XYZ file of C-alpha atoms in Angstrom:
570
model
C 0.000 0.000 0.000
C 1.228 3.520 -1.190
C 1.585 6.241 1.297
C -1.449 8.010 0.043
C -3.579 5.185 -0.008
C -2.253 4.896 3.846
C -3.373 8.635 4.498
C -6.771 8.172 3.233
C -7.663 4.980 4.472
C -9.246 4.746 8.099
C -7.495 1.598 8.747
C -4.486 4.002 9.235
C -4.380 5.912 12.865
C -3.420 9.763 11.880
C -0.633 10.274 14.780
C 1.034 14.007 15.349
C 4.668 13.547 16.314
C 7.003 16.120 17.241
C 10.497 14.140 17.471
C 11.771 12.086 14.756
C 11.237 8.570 13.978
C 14.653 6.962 14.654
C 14.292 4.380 17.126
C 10.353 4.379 17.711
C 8.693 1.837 18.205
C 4.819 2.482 15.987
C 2.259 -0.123 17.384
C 2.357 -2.406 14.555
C 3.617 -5.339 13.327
C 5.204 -4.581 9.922
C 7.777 -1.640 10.281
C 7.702 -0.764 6.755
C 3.515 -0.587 6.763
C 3.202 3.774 7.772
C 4.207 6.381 6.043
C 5.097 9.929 7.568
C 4.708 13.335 6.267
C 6.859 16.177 7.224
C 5.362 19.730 8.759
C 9.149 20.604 9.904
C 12.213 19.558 10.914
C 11.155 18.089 14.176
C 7.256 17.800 13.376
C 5.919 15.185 10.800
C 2.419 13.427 10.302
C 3.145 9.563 10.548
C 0.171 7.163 9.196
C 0.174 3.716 10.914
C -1.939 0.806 10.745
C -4.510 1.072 13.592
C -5.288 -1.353 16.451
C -8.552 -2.037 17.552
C -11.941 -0.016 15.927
C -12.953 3.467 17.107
C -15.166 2.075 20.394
C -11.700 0.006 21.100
C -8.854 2.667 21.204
C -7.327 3.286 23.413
C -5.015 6.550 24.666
C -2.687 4.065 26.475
C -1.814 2.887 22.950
C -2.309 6.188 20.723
C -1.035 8.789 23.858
C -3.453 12.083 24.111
C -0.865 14.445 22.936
C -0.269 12.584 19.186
C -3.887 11.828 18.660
C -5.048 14.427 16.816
C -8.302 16.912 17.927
C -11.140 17.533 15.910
C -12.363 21.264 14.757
C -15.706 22.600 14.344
C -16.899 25.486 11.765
C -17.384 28.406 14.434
C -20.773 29.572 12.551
C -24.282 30.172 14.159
C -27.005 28.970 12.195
C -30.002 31.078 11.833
C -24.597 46.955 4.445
C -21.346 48.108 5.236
C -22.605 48.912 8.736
C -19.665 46.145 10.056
C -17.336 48.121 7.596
C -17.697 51.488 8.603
C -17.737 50.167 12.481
C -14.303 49.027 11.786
C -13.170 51.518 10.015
C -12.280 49.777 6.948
C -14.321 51.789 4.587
C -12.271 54.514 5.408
C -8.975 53.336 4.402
C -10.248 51.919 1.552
C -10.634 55.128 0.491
C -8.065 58.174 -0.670
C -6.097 58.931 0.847
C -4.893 55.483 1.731
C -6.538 53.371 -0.392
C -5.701 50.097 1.271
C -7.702 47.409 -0.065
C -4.760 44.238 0.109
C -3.297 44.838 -2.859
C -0.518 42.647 -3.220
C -1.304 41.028 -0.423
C -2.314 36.853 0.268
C -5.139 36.112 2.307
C -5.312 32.235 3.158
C -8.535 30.291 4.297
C -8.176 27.074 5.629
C -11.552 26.255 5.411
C -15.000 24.140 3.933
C -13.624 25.439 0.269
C -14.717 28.534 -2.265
C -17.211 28.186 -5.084
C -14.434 30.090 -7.258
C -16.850 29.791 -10.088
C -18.500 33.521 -8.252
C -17.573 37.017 -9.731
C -17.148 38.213 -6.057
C -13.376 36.212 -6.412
C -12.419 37.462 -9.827
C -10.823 41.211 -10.626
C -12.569 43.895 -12.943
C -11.409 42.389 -16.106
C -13.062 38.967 -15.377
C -9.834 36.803 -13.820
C -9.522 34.306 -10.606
C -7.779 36.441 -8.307
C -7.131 32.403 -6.506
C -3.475 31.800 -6.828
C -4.115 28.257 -5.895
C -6.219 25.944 -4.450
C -5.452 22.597 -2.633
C -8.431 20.529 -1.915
C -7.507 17.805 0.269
C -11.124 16.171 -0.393
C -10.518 15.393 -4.632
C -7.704 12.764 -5.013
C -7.878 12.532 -9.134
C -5.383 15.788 -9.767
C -1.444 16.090 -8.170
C -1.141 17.214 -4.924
C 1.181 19.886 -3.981
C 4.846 18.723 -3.866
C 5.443 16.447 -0.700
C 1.896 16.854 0.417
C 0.903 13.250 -1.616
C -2.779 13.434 -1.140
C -5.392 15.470 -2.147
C -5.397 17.970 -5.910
C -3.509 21.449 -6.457
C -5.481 23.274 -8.942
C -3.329 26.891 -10.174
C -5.013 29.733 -11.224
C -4.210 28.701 -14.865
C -6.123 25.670 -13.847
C -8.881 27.879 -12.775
C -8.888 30.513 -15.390
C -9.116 27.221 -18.100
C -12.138 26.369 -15.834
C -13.913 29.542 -15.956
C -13.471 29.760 -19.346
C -15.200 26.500 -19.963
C -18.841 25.965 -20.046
C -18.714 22.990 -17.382
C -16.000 24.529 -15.157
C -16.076 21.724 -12.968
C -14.767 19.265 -15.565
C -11.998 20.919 -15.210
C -11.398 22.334 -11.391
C -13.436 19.837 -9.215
C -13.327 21.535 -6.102
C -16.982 22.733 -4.667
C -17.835 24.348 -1.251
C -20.514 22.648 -0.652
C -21.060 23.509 3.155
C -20.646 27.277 2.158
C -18.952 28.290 4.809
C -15.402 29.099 3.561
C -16.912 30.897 0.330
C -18.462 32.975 3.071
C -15.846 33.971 4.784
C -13.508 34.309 1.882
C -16.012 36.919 0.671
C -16.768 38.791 3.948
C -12.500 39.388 3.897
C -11.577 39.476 0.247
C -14.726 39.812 -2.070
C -15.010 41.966 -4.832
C -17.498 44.349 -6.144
C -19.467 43.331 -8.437
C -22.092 45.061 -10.574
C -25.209 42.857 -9.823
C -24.449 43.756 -6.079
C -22.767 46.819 -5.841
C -23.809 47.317 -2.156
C -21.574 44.073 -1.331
C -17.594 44.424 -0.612
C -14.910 43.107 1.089
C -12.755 44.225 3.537
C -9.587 43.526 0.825
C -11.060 43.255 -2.541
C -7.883 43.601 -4.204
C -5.957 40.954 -1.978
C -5.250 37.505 -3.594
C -6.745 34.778 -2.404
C -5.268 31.102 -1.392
C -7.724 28.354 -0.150
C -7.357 25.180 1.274
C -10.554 22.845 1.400
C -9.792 20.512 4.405
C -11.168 16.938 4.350
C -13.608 15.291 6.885
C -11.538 13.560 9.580
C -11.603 9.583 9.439
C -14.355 7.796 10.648
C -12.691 6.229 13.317
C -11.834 9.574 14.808
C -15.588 10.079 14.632
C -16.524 7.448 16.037
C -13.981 7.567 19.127
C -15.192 11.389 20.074
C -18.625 10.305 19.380
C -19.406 13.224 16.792
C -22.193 12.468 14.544
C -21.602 12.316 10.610
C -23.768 15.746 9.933
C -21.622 17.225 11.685
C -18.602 18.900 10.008
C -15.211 17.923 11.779
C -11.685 18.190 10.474
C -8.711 16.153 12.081
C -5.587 18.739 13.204
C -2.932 16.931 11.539
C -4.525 18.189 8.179
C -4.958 21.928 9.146
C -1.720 21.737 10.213
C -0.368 20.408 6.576
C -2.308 23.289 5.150
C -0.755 25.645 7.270
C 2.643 24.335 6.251
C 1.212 24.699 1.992
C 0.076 28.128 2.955
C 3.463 28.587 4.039
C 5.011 27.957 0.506
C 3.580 30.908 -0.525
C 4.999 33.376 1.721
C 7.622 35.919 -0.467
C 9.145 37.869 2.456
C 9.253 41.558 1.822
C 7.430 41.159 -1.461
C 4.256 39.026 -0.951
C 2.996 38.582 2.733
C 0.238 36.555 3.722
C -2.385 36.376 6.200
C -4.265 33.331 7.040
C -7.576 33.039 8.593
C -9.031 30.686 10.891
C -12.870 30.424 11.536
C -12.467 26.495 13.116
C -12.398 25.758 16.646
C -12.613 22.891 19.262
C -13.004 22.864 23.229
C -10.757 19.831 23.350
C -7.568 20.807 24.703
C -5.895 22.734 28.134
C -7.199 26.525 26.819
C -3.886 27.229 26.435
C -1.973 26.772 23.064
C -0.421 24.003 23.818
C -1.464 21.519 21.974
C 0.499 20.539 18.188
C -1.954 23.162 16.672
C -1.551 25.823 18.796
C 2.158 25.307 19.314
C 3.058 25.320 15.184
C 0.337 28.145 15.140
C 2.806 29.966 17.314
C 6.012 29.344 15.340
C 4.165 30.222 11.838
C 3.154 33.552 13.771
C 6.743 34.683 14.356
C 7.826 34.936 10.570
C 8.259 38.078 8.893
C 5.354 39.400 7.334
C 3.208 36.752 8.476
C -0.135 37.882 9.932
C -2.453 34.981 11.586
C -6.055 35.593 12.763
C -8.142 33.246 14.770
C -11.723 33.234 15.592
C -12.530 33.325 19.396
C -15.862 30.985 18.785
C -19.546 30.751 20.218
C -19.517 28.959 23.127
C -19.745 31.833 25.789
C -23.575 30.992 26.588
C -23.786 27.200 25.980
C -23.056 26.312 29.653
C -20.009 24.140 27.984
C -17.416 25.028 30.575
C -17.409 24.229 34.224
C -14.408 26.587 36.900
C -14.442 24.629 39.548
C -12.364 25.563 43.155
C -11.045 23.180 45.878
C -10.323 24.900 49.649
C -6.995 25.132 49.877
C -5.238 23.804 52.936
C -8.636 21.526 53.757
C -7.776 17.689 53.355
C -9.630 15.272 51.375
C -12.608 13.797 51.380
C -14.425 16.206 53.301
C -12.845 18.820 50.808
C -14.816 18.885 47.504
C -17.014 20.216 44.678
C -19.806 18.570 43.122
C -19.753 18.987 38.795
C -23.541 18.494 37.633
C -24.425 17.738 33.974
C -27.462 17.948 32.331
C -27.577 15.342 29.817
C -30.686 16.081 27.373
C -32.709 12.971 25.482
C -31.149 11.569 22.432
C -27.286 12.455 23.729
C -25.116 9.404 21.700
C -22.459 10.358 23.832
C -19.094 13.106 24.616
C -16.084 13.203 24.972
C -15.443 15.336 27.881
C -12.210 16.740 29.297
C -11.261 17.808 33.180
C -7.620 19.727 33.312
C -6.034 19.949 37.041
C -3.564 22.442 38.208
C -0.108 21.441 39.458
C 0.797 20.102 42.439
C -2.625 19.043 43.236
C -3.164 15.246 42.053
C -7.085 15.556 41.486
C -10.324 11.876 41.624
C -13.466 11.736 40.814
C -16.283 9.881 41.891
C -19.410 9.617 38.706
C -23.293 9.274 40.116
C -25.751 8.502 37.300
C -29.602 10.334 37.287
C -30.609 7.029 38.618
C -28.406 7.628 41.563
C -26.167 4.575 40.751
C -22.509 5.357 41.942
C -18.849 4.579 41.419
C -16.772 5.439 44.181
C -13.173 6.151 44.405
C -12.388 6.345 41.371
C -8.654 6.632 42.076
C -6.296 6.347 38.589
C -2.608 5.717 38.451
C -0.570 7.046 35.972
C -2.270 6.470 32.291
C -4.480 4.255 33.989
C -7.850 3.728 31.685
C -11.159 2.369 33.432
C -14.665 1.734 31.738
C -17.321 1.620 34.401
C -20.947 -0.143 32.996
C -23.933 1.353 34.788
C -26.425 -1.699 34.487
C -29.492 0.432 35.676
C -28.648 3.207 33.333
C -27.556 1.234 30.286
C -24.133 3.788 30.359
C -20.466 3.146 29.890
C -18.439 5.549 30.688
C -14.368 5.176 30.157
C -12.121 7.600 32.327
C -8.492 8.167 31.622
C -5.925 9.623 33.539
C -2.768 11.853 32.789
C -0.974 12.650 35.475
C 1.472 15.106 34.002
C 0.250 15.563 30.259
C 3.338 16.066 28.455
C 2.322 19.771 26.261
C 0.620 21.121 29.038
C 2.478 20.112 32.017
C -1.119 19.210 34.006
C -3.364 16.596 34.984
C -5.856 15.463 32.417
C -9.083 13.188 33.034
C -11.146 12.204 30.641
C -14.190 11.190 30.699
C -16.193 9.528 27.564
C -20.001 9.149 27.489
C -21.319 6.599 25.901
C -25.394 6.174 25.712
C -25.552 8.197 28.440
C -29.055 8.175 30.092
C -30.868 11.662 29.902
C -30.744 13.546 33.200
C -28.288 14.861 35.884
C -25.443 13.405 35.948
C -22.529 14.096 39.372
C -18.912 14.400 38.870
C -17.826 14.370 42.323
C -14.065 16.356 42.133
C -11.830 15.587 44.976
C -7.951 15.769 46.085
C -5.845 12.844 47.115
C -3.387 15.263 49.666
C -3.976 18.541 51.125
C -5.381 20.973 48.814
C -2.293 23.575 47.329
C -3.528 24.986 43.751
C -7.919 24.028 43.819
C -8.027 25.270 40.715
C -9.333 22.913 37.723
C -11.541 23.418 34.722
C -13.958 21.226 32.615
C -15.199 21.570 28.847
C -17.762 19.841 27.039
C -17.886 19.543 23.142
C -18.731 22.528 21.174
C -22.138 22.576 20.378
C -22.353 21.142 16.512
C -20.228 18.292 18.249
C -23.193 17.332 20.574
C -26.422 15.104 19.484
C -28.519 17.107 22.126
C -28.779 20.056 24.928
C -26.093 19.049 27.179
C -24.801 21.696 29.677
C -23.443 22.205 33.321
C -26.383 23.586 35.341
C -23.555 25.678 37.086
C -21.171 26.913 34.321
C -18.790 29.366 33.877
C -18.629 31.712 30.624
C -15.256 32.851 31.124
C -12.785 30.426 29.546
C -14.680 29.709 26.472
C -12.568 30.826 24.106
C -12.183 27.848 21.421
C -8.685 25.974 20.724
C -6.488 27.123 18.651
C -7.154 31.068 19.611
C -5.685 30.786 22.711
C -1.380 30.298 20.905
C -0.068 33.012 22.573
C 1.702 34.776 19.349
C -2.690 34.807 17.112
C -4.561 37.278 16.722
C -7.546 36.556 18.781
C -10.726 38.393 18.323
C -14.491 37.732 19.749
C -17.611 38.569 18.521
C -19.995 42.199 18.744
C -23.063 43.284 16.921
C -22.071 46.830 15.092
C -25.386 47.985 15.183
C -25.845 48.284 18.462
C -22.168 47.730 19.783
C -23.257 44.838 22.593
C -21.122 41.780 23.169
C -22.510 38.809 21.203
C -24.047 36.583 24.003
C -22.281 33.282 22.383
C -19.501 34.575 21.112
C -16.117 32.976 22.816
C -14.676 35.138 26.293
C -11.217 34.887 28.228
C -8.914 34.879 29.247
C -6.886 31.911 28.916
C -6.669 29.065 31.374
C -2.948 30.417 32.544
C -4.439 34.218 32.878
C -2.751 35.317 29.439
C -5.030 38.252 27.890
C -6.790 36.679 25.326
C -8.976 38.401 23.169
C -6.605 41.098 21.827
C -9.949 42.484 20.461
C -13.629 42.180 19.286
C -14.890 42.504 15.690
C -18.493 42.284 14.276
C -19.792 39.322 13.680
C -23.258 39.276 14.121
C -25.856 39.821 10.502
C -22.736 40.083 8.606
C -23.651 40.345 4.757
C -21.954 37.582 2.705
C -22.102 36.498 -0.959
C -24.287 33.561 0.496
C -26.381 35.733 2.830
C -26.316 36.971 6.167
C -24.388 35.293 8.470
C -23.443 34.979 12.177
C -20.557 33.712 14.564
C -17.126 34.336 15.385
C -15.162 33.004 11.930
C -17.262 36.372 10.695
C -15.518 38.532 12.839
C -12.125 36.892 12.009
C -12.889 37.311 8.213
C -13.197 41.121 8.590
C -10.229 41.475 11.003
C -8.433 39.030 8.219
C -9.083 41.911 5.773
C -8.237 44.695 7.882
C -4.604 42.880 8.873
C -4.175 42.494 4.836
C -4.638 46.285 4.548
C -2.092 47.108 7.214
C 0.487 44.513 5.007
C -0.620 46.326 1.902
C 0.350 49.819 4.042
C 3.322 47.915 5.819
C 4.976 45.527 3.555
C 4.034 45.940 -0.180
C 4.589 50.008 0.242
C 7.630 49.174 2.210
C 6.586 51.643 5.293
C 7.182 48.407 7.988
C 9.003 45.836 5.396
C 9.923 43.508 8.660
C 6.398 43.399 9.894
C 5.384 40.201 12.530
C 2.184 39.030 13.264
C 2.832 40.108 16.875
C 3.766 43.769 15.745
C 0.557 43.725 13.715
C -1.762 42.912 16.526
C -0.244 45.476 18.789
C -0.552 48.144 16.346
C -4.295 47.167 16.035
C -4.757 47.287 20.015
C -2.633 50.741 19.559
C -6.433 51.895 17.092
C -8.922 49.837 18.864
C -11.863 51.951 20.460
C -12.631 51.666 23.946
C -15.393 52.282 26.072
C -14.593 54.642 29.150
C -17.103 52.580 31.418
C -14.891 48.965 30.777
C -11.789 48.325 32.452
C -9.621 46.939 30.131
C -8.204 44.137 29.332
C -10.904 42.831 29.256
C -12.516 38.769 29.163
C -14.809 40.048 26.652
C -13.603 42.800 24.477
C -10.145 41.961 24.782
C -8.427 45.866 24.365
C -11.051 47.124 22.631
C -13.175 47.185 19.422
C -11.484 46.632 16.464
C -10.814 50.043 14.342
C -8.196 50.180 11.297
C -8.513 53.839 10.534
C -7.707 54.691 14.270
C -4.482 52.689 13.837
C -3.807 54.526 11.264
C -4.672 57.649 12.886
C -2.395 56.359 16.359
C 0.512 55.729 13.653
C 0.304 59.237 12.361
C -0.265 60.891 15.889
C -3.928 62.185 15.229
């Protein structure tokens, strides 16, 4: 079997390793049956035959850190207003007529209907340099990527100028969501719609469509096939293709990021967020991440242990509300060092396990006859990224009702600090919530690597927090957002939308026109993602009754022609 065949087949266990292979051991029999792709020098994607089916794994075989984490599309279902709020009309007009020229914005996304006039220029042409849909496996992928097709914009300009385009360029959006975005940050105006722009309408435009993660990843998180999930080794090979295209000091890019997941320690750490944070460092790099929309779905539990006060008598009680028709979660409960944390699990039906006392990578699958339940709980004493402890807890046919996590501490209480996350929503088969949750902390994985840009979610026409949108600040206290955006009713080529990857698209745009401004007029030709987002804190409008930093708005709302207006000393 050829290495792509190995990729694509969900007989192979996707496995994110950041050391080299040398003298690893991979659980299987025949050393020469994986393959491995490289991200860099000390990352690489290795492809191994898996053991066991998805019900069956186990994380004392495939460790938590390597095993990648599924992403969700942070979108809600249900004018220029968010322009002018942002001030991006304004410097699209004279006299600095920033609109991203010569700039590269990069979605790593659901795709782009490229067939639309909203992605070509005045005279009729793609402005898509390229892209690579990991989902069609009939073209050539890019070079040492092996799966998935490359399509140029010669390929696509041959396609347009067909009458079946698709014949020739395959690749459809058909969720919508990354044409959506690409158009709410990049589109252009177009004479059937003149009222419609983007923030960067004369930005180029690079797209990665990311393939649905393996079914066996499915099935062990217990997400249900509607629901769209991608696997983090491949946004993290599209990140490294986006990569390619970077021309320091001549062509920078920005990438946008409207996925998120509440699997992880809500910190950066994991391979996502750490690679995030090395992309973010190169010249004339700019990466924006949305903040997500799970401040108001009772998804994250801050819980508190007296400290000083030995156990048992010292502990806190977790409750979750498990609604009817719930297949089952994968839930996550992240300690703080040097406590050493148990848990005791009471079903609706009042059926109990006690004790539940784990040793180091110690899995346990407790059957609740009454209740018709299994639930499996892993422990990680010290997980390796994070440095913390790390139960988890999967769900399976859990009975509707309240179920008690009873949180405890082995010794004498030193940190009582520890945190739990549910699923994001679209990963969940029915209401399922904490009936006493926090919604600080809800900021969705990756937006909390330190070196993003972060931004949550406002509505412009009113300028109130969005009640879903994603809050801080990180689990370790780091500020996080750096701002808000609009992303509530924001016109796109598809319709109005709402949620949080709308209010990265338009701070997407606005961090192309500051690279138009910096890099392709040479006024800041060593420009860093980190400079960029400081300068955009530097214009960001603030309201005198908030204290800020703050867990919602970050440093402010986000304003481009006030940076520009801080930069000139206005």
């Amino acid at each position: 079997m050829d290495c792509k065949d190995m990729i694509l087949s969900n007989d192979f266990a996707d496995v994110i390793l950041d050391f080299s292979l040398g003298a690893v051991d991979l659980p299987q029999e025949d050393p020469d049956d994986y393959c491995t792709i490289s991200i860099t020098d000390d990352k690489l994607i290795a492809y191994t035959r898996r053991i066991g089916t998805g019900q069956e794994m186990s994380l004392s075989v495939y460790a938590y850190r390597y095993m990648p984490t599924l992403y969700g599309l942070m979108q809600n279902e249900f004018d220029t207003l968010s322009l002018d709020a942002t001030g991006v009309t304004q410097v699209q007009r004279p006299p600095l007529e920033l609109t991203g020229k010569g700039v590269l914005i990069a979605f790593i996304d659901t795709g782009i209907d490229y067939t639309l006039p909203v992605f070509r220029d005045a005279a009729g042409n793609s402005r898509i340099l390229a892209i690579w849909d990991q989902t069609v496996q009939t073209g050539t992928p890019p070079e040492g990527l092996l799966y998935g097709s490359e399509y140029t914009r010669e390929d696509l300009q041959q396609a347009l100028a067909s009458q079946d385009p698709y014949s020739i360029v395959p690749s459809r959006d058909e969720n919508g969501h990354g044409t959506a975005i690409a158009s709410v940050a990049a589109g252009s105006r177009i004479s059937e719609r003149e009222e419609f722009l983007g923030v960067a309408p004369d930005a180029d435009i690079l797209v990665v469509k990311l393939k649905e993660c393996k079914p066996y990843l499915r099935e062990y998180y217990m997400i249900s096939s509607e629901a769209p999930a991608y696997a983090e080794n491949d946004i993290m090979l599209a990140l490294k293709y986006v990569q390619s295209y970077l021309v320091p000091f001549q062509r920078p890019v920005v990438v946008c990021l409207g996925l998120g997941t509440n699997w992880g320690d809500h910190t950066g750490s994991a391979p996502l967020g750490r690679y995030l944070n090395e992309t973010a460092i190169r010249r004339n790099m700019g990466i924006v991440v949305c903040g997500g929309n799970e401040g108001n779905t009772r998804h994250h539990f801050k819980g508190r242990l007296e400290v000083g006060s030995p156990s048992p008598e010292n502990y806190q009680d977790v409750e979750i509300r498990v609604g009817e028709g719930e297949n089952g979660f994968f839930m996550e409960l992240w300690g703080s060092v040097p406590d050493t944390l148990d848990i005791d699990i009471t079903s609706p039906g009042g059926e109990s396990v006690q004790g539940t006392v784990l040793g180091l990578g110690q899995s346990v699958t407790y059957r609740f006859i009454y209740e018709r339940t299994r639930v499996s709980v892993f422990n990680i004493l010290v997980e390796a990224a994070a440095g913390e402890q790390l139960i988890i807890l999967r769900f399976m046919q859990p009975t509707a009702g309240v179920w008690r996590i009873r949180v405890s501490a082995r010794e004498t209480v030193q940190n009582g600090n520890f945190n739990v996350w549910l699923p994001i929503t679209q990963f969940l088969t029915a209401e399922t919530y904490f009936l006493e949750a926090s919604p600080d902390t809800t900021l969705t994985e990756p937006s909390l690597a330190s070196n993003v840009i972060t931004v949550s979610t406002y509505d412009a026409v009113n300028n109130s927090f969005y009640p879903a949108s994603g809050r801080g600040y990180a689990r370790d206290n780091r500020i996080k957002p750096e701002l808000a955006a609009p992303g509530v009713d924001i016109p796109t080529i598809n319709g109005r939308r709402t949620g949080s990857s709308m209010a990265a698209a338009i701070t997407a745009g606005t961090v192309a026109q500051f690279m138009e401004w910096a890099v392709t007029r040479q006024n800041r030709p060593f420009v860093t993602s980190l400079e960029i987002r400081n300068y955009l804190i530097r214009g960001a409008q603030r309201t005198p009754s908030v204290s800020y930093p703050d867990q919602e708005w970050g440093y402010g709302r986000l304003n481009i022609a006030e940076t520009f207006d801080a930069l000139a000393g206005v």
